[in-house]
Amino acid sequence: MESNRFTGSSGEIPAVLVPPTDGPFRHRAARFRDLARSRSSLAGYLNLMAGLAEIQAGLWNDAAAALPLDMAGLPENPAWRATLRSIADRLTPGEPGLASLLNKIRQATDQELAIWGNGVLAGDFDHTDAGITPLVAAALQIHMTSFASRLEKEGLGPTRNDATCPVCGSLPVASVRQTGGAVHGLRYLVCGLCGCEWHRLRIQCTHCGSSKEVAYFAIEGGSDAVKAEGCGDCMTYVKIMDRDKDAAVDPFADDIASLAVDLLMAKEGYRRLGFNPLLVPGG
Ligand SMILES: [Zn+2]
Ligand SMILES: [Zn+2]
């Protein structure tokens, strides 16, 4: 699966890596479960997200069958609404708060679902209940990742020198330092919605491009593979996850498991670039 993504003309760096054709969700679910075992204070949420990723994996083939789809029009698409309603039906309520959120999705009109979907696509979370946003994002991720996994790699890139996904325009959830093959040691930003990864130089601020004041931050006792790359010029940061140190790293799961890094960065006065749609600030 991984090796397939990295085959390209030898000696050239792929500008964009598309998601694997069988999707990232089964691996993500397993990673969430693993992290839930080792991060006991966050176990409840990590296990909930593991269940969500398992549902995403289960709906993967249905999404692939629902072609063709354009990403911007997704919230108006009946296939996407069916996906979101399936998530609400399949997720185990566990606690009363979640049960009422799931009911809210089940009872929502097509128009309400579209408003929520468009809000998350635009990175605007003001019109959606913070508890619902991860579920809306999960439904978007299934279709957008499915779409991205079938893109012709040759037609992608070069990427614009900015922080948004070259395929769907969303902000990154985090960045990864790759291991193996032509991309070994290179840093790629990971899209929070379609799962594409695009190349960006390390030790260079993702937001302003400066390399003068870049510094790395980590939590003592936390994962050795997860750090924050902070820029002292514009005071933004993005997490960087090292697949060489831990090959099982998943940008979404490891991001939530390393919330302590975000708390540290906030204390140091840094603002996060991008967001994890599975954990919305204030949610
Ligand atoms: Zn994207
Ligand atoms: Zn900067």
PDB file of C-alpha atoms and ligand atoms in Angstrom:
ATOM      1  CA  MET A   1       0.000   0.000   0.000  1.00  0.00           C
ATOM      2  CA  GLU A   2       2.625   2.535   1.093  1.00  0.00           C
ATOM      3  CA  SER A   3       5.182   1.548  -1.530  1.00  0.00           C
ATOM      4  CA  ASN A   4       2.586   2.010  -4.260  1.00  0.00           C
ATOM      5  CA  ARG A   5       2.117   5.638  -3.302  1.00  0.00           C
ATOM      6  CA  PHE A   6       5.803   6.392  -3.556  1.00  0.00           C
ATOM      7  CA  THR A   7       6.560   4.867  -6.925  1.00  0.00           C
ATOM      8  CA  GLY A   8       7.311   7.672  -9.291  1.00  0.00           C
ATOM      9  CA  SER A   9      10.030   8.558 -11.742  1.00  0.00           C
ATOM     10  CA  SER A  10      13.252   7.856  -9.897  1.00  0.00           C
ATOM     11  CA  GLY A  11      15.239  10.777  -8.558  1.00  0.00           C
ATOM     12  CA  GLU A  12      12.252  13.107  -8.620  1.00  0.00           C
ATOM     13  CA  ILE A  13      10.416  14.233  -5.535  1.00  0.00           C
ATOM     14  CA  PRO A  14       6.651  13.751  -5.861  1.00  0.00           C
ATOM     15  CA  ALA A  15       4.965  17.103  -5.181  1.00  0.00           C
ATOM     16  CA  VAL A  16       1.787  15.438  -3.958  1.00  0.00           C
ATOM     17  CA  LEU A  17       1.138  12.006  -2.453  1.00  0.00           C
ATOM     18  CA  VAL A  18      -2.439  10.850  -2.854  1.00  0.00           C
ATOM     19  CA  PRO A  19      -4.139   8.601  -0.266  1.00  0.00           C
ATOM     20  CA  PRO A  20      -3.932   4.804  -0.742  1.00  0.00           C
ATOM     21  CA  THR A  21      -6.724   3.354  -2.897  1.00  0.00           C
ATOM     22  CA  ASP A  22      -8.000   1.259  -0.001  1.00  0.00           C
ATOM     23  CA  GLY A  23      -8.185   4.350   2.201  1.00  0.00           C
ATOM     24  CA  PRO A  24      -6.386   5.393   5.398  1.00  0.00           C
ATOM     25  CA  PHE A  25      -9.217   4.645   7.811  1.00  0.00           C
ATOM     26  CA  ARG A  26      -8.502   1.063   8.895  1.00  0.00           C
ATOM     27  CA  HIS A  27      -4.952   1.984   9.851  1.00  0.00           C
ATOM     28  CA  ARG A  28      -6.208   5.133  11.578  1.00  0.00           C
ATOM     29  CA  ALA A  29      -8.723   3.174  13.639  1.00  0.00           C
ATOM     30  CA  ALA A  30      -5.998   0.792  14.831  1.00  0.00           C
ATOM     31  CA  ARG A  31      -3.750   3.732  15.693  1.00  0.00           C
ATOM     32  CA  PHE A  32      -6.513   5.419  17.698  1.00  0.00           C
ATOM     33  CA  ARG A  33      -7.021   2.141  19.643  1.00  0.00           C
ATOM     34  CA  ASP A  34      -3.265   1.841  20.331  1.00  0.00           C
ATOM     35  CA  LEU A  35      -3.013   5.426  21.514  1.00  0.00           C
ATOM     36  CA  ALA A  36      -6.101   5.010  23.711  1.00  0.00           C
ATOM     37  CA  ARG A  37      -4.239   2.240  25.562  1.00  0.00           C
ATOM     38  CA  SER A  38      -1.151   4.384  26.195  1.00  0.00           C
ATOM     39  CA  ARG A  39      -2.819   7.789  26.770  1.00  0.00           C
ATOM     40  CA  SER A  40      -5.286   6.879  29.470  1.00  0.00           C
ATOM     41  CA  SER A  41      -6.417  10.435  30.229  1.00  0.00           C
ATOM     42  CA  LEU A  42      -7.658  10.778  26.626  1.00  0.00           C
ATOM     43  CA  ALA A  43      -8.791   7.157  26.220  1.00  0.00           C
ATOM     44  CA  GLY A  44     -12.515   7.969  26.044  1.00  0.00           C
ATOM     45  CA  TYR A  45     -12.188  10.358  23.106  1.00  0.00           C
ATOM     46  CA  LEU A  46      -9.504   8.302  21.351  1.00  0.00           C
ATOM     47  CA  ASN A  47     -11.729   5.189  21.509  1.00  0.00           C
ATOM     48  CA  LEU A  48     -14.701   7.177  20.216  1.00  0.00           C
ATOM     49  CA  MET A  49     -12.575   8.341  17.270  1.00  0.00           C
ATOM     50  CA  ALA A  50     -11.398   4.751  16.722  1.00  0.00           C
ATOM     51  CA  GLY A  51     -15.049   3.741  16.372  1.00  0.00           C
ATOM     52  CA  LEU A  52     -15.620   6.629  13.948  1.00  0.00           C
ATOM     53  CA  ALA A  53     -12.612   5.616  11.815  1.00  0.00           C
ATOM     54  CA  GLU A  54     -13.886   2.010  11.759  1.00  0.00           C
ATOM     55  CA  ILE A  55     -17.211   3.307  10.423  1.00  0.00           C
ATOM     56  CA  GLN A  56     -15.346   5.391   7.825  1.00  0.00           C
ATOM     57  CA  ALA A  57     -13.495   2.247   6.733  1.00  0.00           C
ATOM     58  CA  GLY A  58     -16.794   0.372   6.493  1.00  0.00           C
ATOM     59  CA  LEU A  59     -18.315   3.072   4.272  1.00  0.00           C
ATOM     60  CA  TRP A  60     -15.250   3.377   2.015  1.00  0.00           C
ATOM     61  CA  ASN A  61     -16.483   1.095  -0.751  1.00  0.00           C
ATOM     62  CA  ASP A  62     -19.920   2.773  -0.856  1.00  0.00           C
ATOM     63  CA  ALA A  63     -18.216   6.158  -1.327  1.00  0.00           C
ATOM     64  CA  ALA A  64     -16.088   4.803  -4.163  1.00  0.00           C
ATOM     65  CA  ALA A  65     -19.243   3.571  -5.894  1.00  0.00           C
ATOM     66  CA  ALA A  66     -20.879   7.017  -5.629  1.00  0.00           C
ATOM     67  CA  LEU A  67     -18.889   8.592  -8.489  1.00  0.00           C
ATOM     68  CA  PRO A  68     -18.602  11.148  -9.960  1.00  0.00           C
ATOM     69  CA  LEU A  69     -18.411  13.773  -7.236  1.00  0.00           C
ATOM     70  CA  ASP A  70     -16.965  17.246  -7.182  1.00  0.00           C
ATOM     71  CA  MET A  71     -15.631  18.286  -3.814  1.00  0.00           C
ATOM     72  CA  ALA A  72     -17.143  21.771  -3.599  1.00  0.00           C
ATOM     73  CA  GLY A  73     -20.641  20.442  -4.307  1.00  0.00           C
ATOM     74  CA  LEU A  74     -20.367  17.562  -1.855  1.00  0.00           C
ATOM     75  CA  PRO A  75     -22.676  18.968   0.874  1.00  0.00           C
ATOM     76  CA  GLU A  76     -25.505  19.213  -1.684  1.00  0.00           C
ATOM     77  CA  ASN A  77     -24.956  15.633  -2.841  1.00  0.00           C
ATOM     78  CA  PRO A  78     -27.419  12.931  -1.676  1.00  0.00           C
ATOM     79  CA  ALA A  79     -24.596  10.360  -1.453  1.00  0.00           C
ATOM     80  CA  TRP A  80     -22.782  12.520   1.080  1.00  0.00           C
ATOM     81  CA  ARG A  81     -25.915  13.055   3.163  1.00  0.00           C
ATOM     82  CA  ALA A  82     -26.492   9.296   3.170  1.00  0.00           C
ATOM     83  CA  THR A  83     -22.938   8.832   4.432  1.00  0.00           C
ATOM     84  CA  LEU A  84     -23.423  11.290   7.292  1.00  0.00           C
ATOM     85  CA  ARG A  85     -26.730   9.672   8.285  1.00  0.00           C
ATOM     86  CA  SER A  86     -25.072   6.225   8.188  1.00  0.00           C
ATOM     87  CA  ILE A  87     -22.381   7.499  10.561  1.00  0.00           C
ATOM     88  CA  ALA A  88     -25.076   8.721  12.970  1.00  0.00           C
ATOM     89  CA  ASP A  89     -26.804   5.319  12.775  1.00  0.00           C
ATOM     90  CA  ARG A  90     -23.667   3.248  13.262  1.00  0.00           C
ATOM     91  CA  LEU A  91     -21.824   5.164  15.989  1.00  0.00           C
ATOM     92  CA  THR A  92     -22.394   3.705  19.472  1.00  0.00           C
ATOM     93  CA  PRO A  93     -23.891   6.507  21.570  1.00  0.00           C
ATOM     94  CA  GLY A  94     -22.065   5.536  24.794  1.00  0.00           C
ATOM     95  CA  GLU A  95     -22.925   8.679  26.731  1.00  0.00           C
ATOM     96  CA  PRO A  96     -26.158  10.734  26.749  1.00  0.00           C
ATOM     97  CA  GLY A  97     -24.492  13.823  25.251  1.00  0.00           C
ATOM     98  CA  LEU A  98     -23.413  11.910  22.175  1.00  0.00           C
ATOM     99  CA  ALA A  99     -26.822  10.233  21.816  1.00  0.00           C
ATOM    100  CA  SER A 100     -28.498  13.644  21.525  1.00  0.00           C
ATOM    101  CA  LEU A 101     -25.948  14.785  18.915  1.00  0.00           C
ATOM    102  CA  LEU A 102     -26.618  11.663  16.853  1.00  0.00           C
ATOM    103  CA  ASN A 103     -30.358  12.330  17.079  1.00  0.00           C
ATOM    104  CA  LYS A 104     -29.785  15.887  15.938  1.00  0.00           C
ATOM    105  CA  ILE A 105     -28.096  14.571  12.790  1.00  0.00           C
ATOM    106  CA  ARG A 106     -30.821  11.981  12.168  1.00  0.00           C
ATOM    107  CA  GLN A 107     -33.544  14.621  12.477  1.00  0.00           C
ATOM    108  CA  ALA A 108     -31.762  17.318  10.422  1.00  0.00           C
ATOM    109  CA  THR A 109     -33.188  18.340   7.057  1.00  0.00           C
ATOM    110  CA  ASP A 110     -31.159  18.034   3.865  1.00  0.00           C
ATOM    111  CA  GLN A 111     -30.672  21.785   3.974  1.00  0.00           C
ATOM    112  CA  GLU A 112     -29.314  21.756   7.528  1.00  0.00           C
ATOM    113  CA  LEU A 113     -26.847  19.005   6.650  1.00  0.00           C
ATOM    114  CA  ALA A 114     -25.685  21.049   3.643  1.00  0.00           C
ATOM    115  CA  ILE A 115     -25.112  24.128   5.826  1.00  0.00           C
ATOM    116  CA  TRP A 116     -23.009  22.088   8.248  1.00  0.00           C
ATOM    117  CA  GLY A 117     -21.067  20.485   5.417  1.00  0.00           C
ATOM    118  CA  ASN A 118     -20.347  23.796   3.721  1.00  0.00           C
ATOM    119  CA  GLY A 119     -19.226  25.289   7.051  1.00  0.00           C
ATOM    120  CA  VAL A 120     -16.665  22.547   7.654  1.00  0.00           C
ATOM    121  CA  LEU A 121     -15.476  22.708   4.019  1.00  0.00           C
ATOM    122  CA  ALA A 122     -14.870  26.442   4.453  1.00  0.00           C
ATOM    123  CA  GLY A 123     -13.142  25.993   7.831  1.00  0.00           C
ATOM    124  CA  ASP A 124     -15.968  27.964   9.444  1.00  0.00           C
ATOM    125  CA  PHE A 125     -17.226  26.223  12.583  1.00  0.00           C
ATOM    126  CA  ASP A 126     -19.521  28.934  13.913  1.00  0.00           C
ATOM    127  CA  HIS A 127     -22.704  27.480  12.433  1.00  0.00           C
ATOM    128  CA  THR A 128     -22.235  23.891  13.527  1.00  0.00           C
ATOM    129  CA  ASP A 129     -22.463  22.399  17.000  1.00  0.00           C
ATOM    130  CA  ALA A 130     -18.847  21.670  18.011  1.00  0.00           C
ATOM    131  CA  GLY A 131     -19.804  18.094  18.890  1.00  0.00           C
ATOM    132  CA  ILE A 132     -21.306  17.472  15.446  1.00  0.00           C
ATOM    133  CA  THR A 133     -18.397  18.924  13.475  1.00  0.00           C
ATOM    134  CA  PRO A 134     -16.140  15.817  13.748  1.00  0.00           C
ATOM    135  CA  LEU A 135     -18.967  13.650  12.388  1.00  0.00           C
ATOM    136  CA  VAL A 136     -19.686  16.046   9.507  1.00  0.00           C
ATOM    137  CA  ALA A 137     -15.945  16.185   8.777  1.00  0.00           C
ATOM    138  CA  ALA A 138     -15.729  12.373   8.912  1.00  0.00           C
ATOM    139  CA  ALA A 139     -18.440  12.115   6.242  1.00  0.00           C
ATOM    140  CA  LEU A 140     -16.621  14.673   4.068  1.00  0.00           C
ATOM    141  CA  GLN A 141     -13.327  12.833   4.578  1.00  0.00           C
ATOM    142  CA  ILE A 142     -14.718   9.557   3.252  1.00  0.00           C
ATOM    143  CA  HIS A 143     -15.805  11.052  -0.086  1.00  0.00           C
ATOM    144  CA  MET A 144     -12.948  13.526  -0.478  1.00  0.00           C
ATOM    145  CA  THR A 145     -10.286  10.950   0.363  1.00  0.00           C
ATOM    146  CA  SER A 146     -11.913   8.467  -2.005  1.00  0.00           C
ATOM    147  CA  PHE A 147     -11.887  11.103  -4.756  1.00  0.00           C
ATOM    148  CA  ALA A 148      -8.245  12.055  -4.040  1.00  0.00           C
ATOM    149  CA  SER A 149      -7.100   8.414  -3.978  1.00  0.00           C
ATOM    150  CA  ARG A 150      -8.145   8.047  -7.612  1.00  0.00           C
ATOM    151  CA  LEU A 151      -6.420  11.186  -8.936  1.00  0.00           C
ATOM    152  CA  GLU A 152      -3.711  10.756 -11.540  1.00  0.00           C
ATOM    153  CA  LYS A 153      -0.469  11.510  -9.717  1.00  0.00           C
ATOM    154  CA  GLU A 154       1.140  12.743 -12.936  1.00  0.00           C
ATOM    155  CA  GLY A 155      -1.365  15.582 -13.214  1.00  0.00           C
ATOM    156  CA  LEU A 156      -0.679  16.896  -9.716  1.00  0.00           C
ATOM    157  CA  GLY A 157       1.664  19.668  -8.698  1.00  0.00           C
ATOM    158  CA  PRO A 158       3.848  21.556  -8.533  1.00  0.00           C
ATOM    159  CA  THR A 159       2.264  22.852  -5.358  1.00  0.00           C
ATOM    160  CA  ARG A 160       1.751  26.496  -4.702  1.00  0.00           C
ATOM    161  CA  ASN A 161       4.075  27.726  -2.027  1.00  0.00           C
ATOM    162  CA  ASP A 162       1.378  28.138   0.575  1.00  0.00           C
ATOM    163  CA  ALA A 163      -0.196  26.201   3.372  1.00  0.00           C
ATOM    164  CA  THR A 164      -3.384  25.009   1.664  1.00  0.00           C
ATOM    165  CA  CYS A 165      -4.003  21.637   0.043  1.00  0.00           C
ATOM    166  CA  PRO A 166      -3.305  21.741  -3.731  1.00  0.00           C
ATOM    167  CA  VAL A 167      -6.203  19.346  -4.328  1.00  0.00           C
ATOM    168  CA  CYS A 168      -9.070  20.678  -2.173  1.00  0.00           C
ATOM    169  CA  GLY A 169      -7.827  23.966  -0.655  1.00  0.00           C
ATOM    170  CA  SER A 170      -8.179  22.899   2.989  1.00  0.00           C
ATOM    171  CA  LEU A 171      -5.650  23.606   5.712  1.00  0.00           C
ATOM    172  CA  PRO A 172      -3.282  20.897   6.987  1.00  0.00           C
ATOM    173  CA  VAL A 173      -3.947  18.865  10.108  1.00  0.00           C
ATOM    174  CA  ALA A 174      -0.189  18.380  10.624  1.00  0.00           C
ATOM    175  CA  SER A 175       2.954  17.534   8.724  1.00  0.00           C
ATOM    176  CA  VAL A 176       4.862  14.269   8.469  1.00  0.00           C
ATOM    177  CA  ARG A 177       8.522  13.467   7.945  1.00  0.00           C
ATOM    178  CA  GLN A 178       8.494  10.551   5.513  1.00  0.00           C
ATOM    179  CA  THR A 179      10.495   7.379   5.687  1.00  0.00           C
ATOM    180  CA  GLY A 180      11.629   5.111   2.860  1.00  0.00           C
ATOM    181  CA  GLY A 181      12.057   5.456  -0.885  1.00  0.00           C
ATOM    182  CA  ALA A 182      12.444   8.711  -2.799  1.00  0.00           C
ATOM    183  CA  VAL A 183      10.698  10.725  -0.100  1.00  0.00           C
ATOM    184  CA  HIS A 184      12.826   9.571   2.845  1.00  0.00           C
ATOM    185  CA  GLY A 185      13.425  12.417   5.293  1.00  0.00           C
ATOM    186  CA  LEU A 186      11.238  14.869   3.385  1.00  0.00           C
ATOM    187  CA  ARG A 187       8.429  16.791   5.036  1.00  0.00           C
ATOM    188  CA  TYR A 188       4.885  16.752   3.652  1.00  0.00           C
ATOM    189  CA  LEU A 189       1.862  18.637   4.926  1.00  0.00           C
ATOM    190  CA  VAL A 190      -1.255  16.486   5.364  1.00  0.00           C
ATOM    191  CA  CYS A 191      -4.682  17.763   4.287  1.00  0.00           C
ATOM    192  CA  GLY A 192      -7.304  17.727   7.048  1.00  0.00           C
ATOM    193  CA  LEU A 193     -10.084  16.677   4.680  1.00  0.00           C
ATOM    194  CA  CYS A 194      -8.943  14.871   1.505  1.00  0.00           C
ATOM    195  CA  GLY A 195      -5.852  13.241   3.027  1.00  0.00           C
ATOM    196  CA  CYS A 196      -3.428  14.302   0.274  1.00  0.00           C
ATOM    197  CA  GLU A 197       0.110  15.111   1.365  1.00  0.00           C
ATOM    198  CA  TRP A 198       2.133  17.875  -0.274  1.00  0.00           C
ATOM    199  CA  HIS A 199       5.832  18.637  -0.066  1.00  0.00           C
ATOM    200  CA  ARG A 200       7.121  21.524   2.020  1.00  0.00           C
ATOM    201  CA  LEU A 201      10.699  22.129   3.126  1.00  0.00           C
ATOM    202  CA  ARG A 202      11.475  21.484   6.767  1.00  0.00           C
ATOM    203  CA  ILE A 203      12.919  24.145   9.042  1.00  0.00           C
ATOM    204  CA  GLN A 204      10.998  26.705   7.052  1.00  0.00           C
ATOM    205  CA  CYS A 205       7.801  28.266   8.390  1.00  0.00           C
ATOM    206  CA  THR A 206       4.742  26.840   6.648  1.00  0.00           C
ATOM    207  CA  HIS A 207       2.900  30.123   7.138  1.00  0.00           C
ATOM    208  CA  CYS A 208       5.381  32.935   6.349  1.00  0.00           C
ATOM    209  CA  GLY A 209       8.285  31.035   4.735  1.00  0.00           C
ATOM    210  CA  SER A 210      10.892  32.405   7.151  1.00  0.00           C
ATOM    211  CA  SER A 211      13.577  30.037   8.401  1.00  0.00           C
ATOM    212  CA  LYS A 212      15.236  32.440  10.826  1.00  0.00           C
ATOM    213  CA  GLU A 213      13.320  31.747  14.023  1.00  0.00           C
ATOM    214  CA  VAL A 214      12.139  28.171  13.544  1.00  0.00           C
ATOM    215  CA  ALA A 215      12.298  26.071  16.702  1.00  0.00           C
ATOM    216  CA  TYR A 216      11.005  22.657  17.780  1.00  0.00           C
ATOM    217  CA  PHE A 217       8.941  21.975  20.867  1.00  0.00           C
ATOM    218  CA  ALA A 218       8.045  18.684  22.517  1.00  0.00           C
ATOM    219  CA  ILE A 219       6.605  17.437  25.768  1.00  0.00           C
ATOM    220  CA  GLU A 220       8.774  15.549  28.210  1.00  0.00           C
ATOM    221  CA  GLY A 221       7.414  12.017  28.463  1.00  0.00           C
ATOM    222  CA  GLY A 222       5.375  12.472  25.275  1.00  0.00           C
ATOM    223  CA  SER A 223       5.932  10.699  21.968  1.00  0.00           C
ATOM    224  CA  ASP A 224       9.420  11.154  20.567  1.00  0.00           C
ATOM    225  CA  ALA A 225       7.894  11.192  17.068  1.00  0.00           C
ATOM    226  CA  VAL A 226       5.637  14.229  17.569  1.00  0.00           C
ATOM    227  CA  LYS A 227       6.965  17.793  17.810  1.00  0.00           C
ATOM    228  CA  ALA A 228       5.665  21.277  17.087  1.00  0.00           C
ATOM    229  CA  GLU A 229       7.591  23.374  14.556  1.00  0.00           C
ATOM    230  CA  GLY A 230       7.119  26.952  15.700  1.00  0.00           C
ATOM    231  CA  CYS A 231       8.075  30.143  13.865  1.00  0.00           C
ATOM    232  CA  GLY A 232       9.183  33.033  16.056  1.00  0.00           C
ATOM    233  CA  ASP A 233       8.659  35.519  13.195  1.00  0.00           C
ATOM    234  CA  CYS A 234       4.901  35.024  12.717  1.00  0.00           C
ATOM    235  CA  MET A 235       4.265  32.986  15.907  1.00  0.00           C
ATOM    236  CA  THR A 236       2.467  30.113  14.191  1.00  0.00           C
ATOM    237  CA  TYR A 237       3.196  26.403  14.535  1.00  0.00           C
ATOM    238  CA  VAL A 238       2.446  23.150  12.799  1.00  0.00           C
ATOM    239  CA  LYS A 239       3.053  19.699  14.252  1.00  0.00           C
ATOM    240  CA  ILE A 240       5.601  17.469  12.585  1.00  0.00           C
ATOM    241  CA  MET A 241       5.325  13.703  12.986  1.00  0.00           C
ATOM    242  CA  ASP A 242       8.337  11.560  12.246  1.00  0.00           C
ATOM    243  CA  ARG A 243       7.539   8.296  10.445  1.00  0.00           C
ATOM    244  CA  ASP A 244      11.185   7.299  10.780  1.00  0.00           C
ATOM    245  CA  LYS A 245      10.873   7.318  14.562  1.00  0.00           C
ATOM    246  CA  ASP A 246       7.424   5.703  14.574  1.00  0.00           C
ATOM    247  CA  ALA A 247       6.188   4.187  11.321  1.00  0.00           C
ATOM    248  CA  ALA A 248       2.650   3.794  12.679  1.00  0.00           C
ATOM    249  CA  VAL A 249       2.115   7.547  13.159  1.00  0.00           C
ATOM    250  CA  ASP A 250      -1.263   8.801  11.911  1.00  0.00           C
ATOM    251  CA  PRO A 251      -1.561  12.597  11.622  1.00  0.00           C
ATOM    252  CA  PHE A 252      -5.153  12.698  12.918  1.00  0.00           C
ATOM    253  CA  ALA A 253      -4.802  10.212  15.768  1.00  0.00           C
ATOM    254  CA  ASP A 254      -1.364  11.320  16.941  1.00  0.00           C
ATOM    255  CA  ASP A 255      -2.480  14.928  16.824  1.00  0.00           C
ATOM    256  CA  ILE A 256      -5.293  14.301  19.296  1.00  0.00           C
ATOM    257  CA  ALA A 257      -3.047  12.130  21.481  1.00  0.00           C
ATOM    258  CA  SER A 258      -0.546  15.003  21.687  1.00  0.00           C
ATOM    259  CA  LEU A 259      -2.932  17.703  22.903  1.00  0.00           C
ATOM    260  CA  ALA A 260      -0.344  18.546  25.567  1.00  0.00           C
ATOM    261  CA  VAL A 261       1.886  19.933  22.789  1.00  0.00           C
ATOM    262  CA  ASP A 262      -0.909  22.327  21.747  1.00  0.00           C
ATOM    263  CA  LEU A 263      -1.334  23.460  25.344  1.00  0.00           C
ATOM    264  CA  LEU A 264       2.408  24.113  25.558  1.00  0.00           C
ATOM    265  CA  MET A 265       2.386  26.112  22.303  1.00  0.00           C
ATOM    266  CA  ALA A 266      -0.600  28.191  23.422  1.00  0.00           C
ATOM    267  CA  LYS A 267       1.238  28.963  26.656  1.00  0.00           C
ATOM    268  CA  GLU A 268       4.294  30.024  24.634  1.00  0.00           C
ATOM    269  CA  GLY A 269       2.111  32.398  22.611  1.00  0.00           C
ATOM    270  CA  TYR A 270       1.982  30.458  19.322  1.00  0.00           C
ATOM    271  CA  ARG A 271      -1.104  30.123  17.116  1.00  0.00           C
ATOM    272  CA  ARG A 272      -1.789  26.839  15.389  1.00  0.00           C
ATOM    273  CA  LEU A 273      -1.814  26.790  11.593  1.00  0.00           C
ATOM    274  CA  GLY A 274      -4.618  24.567  10.350  1.00  0.00           C
ATOM    275  CA  PHE A 275      -6.823  22.359  12.491  1.00  0.00           C
ATOM    276  CA  ASN A 276      -7.902  18.806  13.106  1.00  0.00           C
ATOM    277  CA  PRO A 277     -11.539  18.530  12.003  1.00  0.00           C
ATOM    278  CA  LEU A 278     -11.918  15.542  14.337  1.00  0.00           C
ATOM    279  CA  LEU A 279     -11.218  17.829  17.296  1.00  0.00           C
ATOM    280  CA  VAL A 280     -12.500  21.332  16.819  1.00  0.00           C
ATOM    281  CA  PRO A 281     -11.181  24.020  19.183  1.00  0.00           C
ATOM    282  CA  GLY A 282     -13.701  24.596  21.933  1.00  0.00           C
ATOM    283  CA  GLY A 283     -15.420  21.274  21.141  1.00  0.00           C
TER     284      GLY A 283
HETATM  285 ZN    ZN B   1      -7.154  18.333   0.491  1.00  0.00          ZN
HETATM  286 ZN    ZN B   2       6.380  32.178  10.165  1.00  0.00          ZN
END
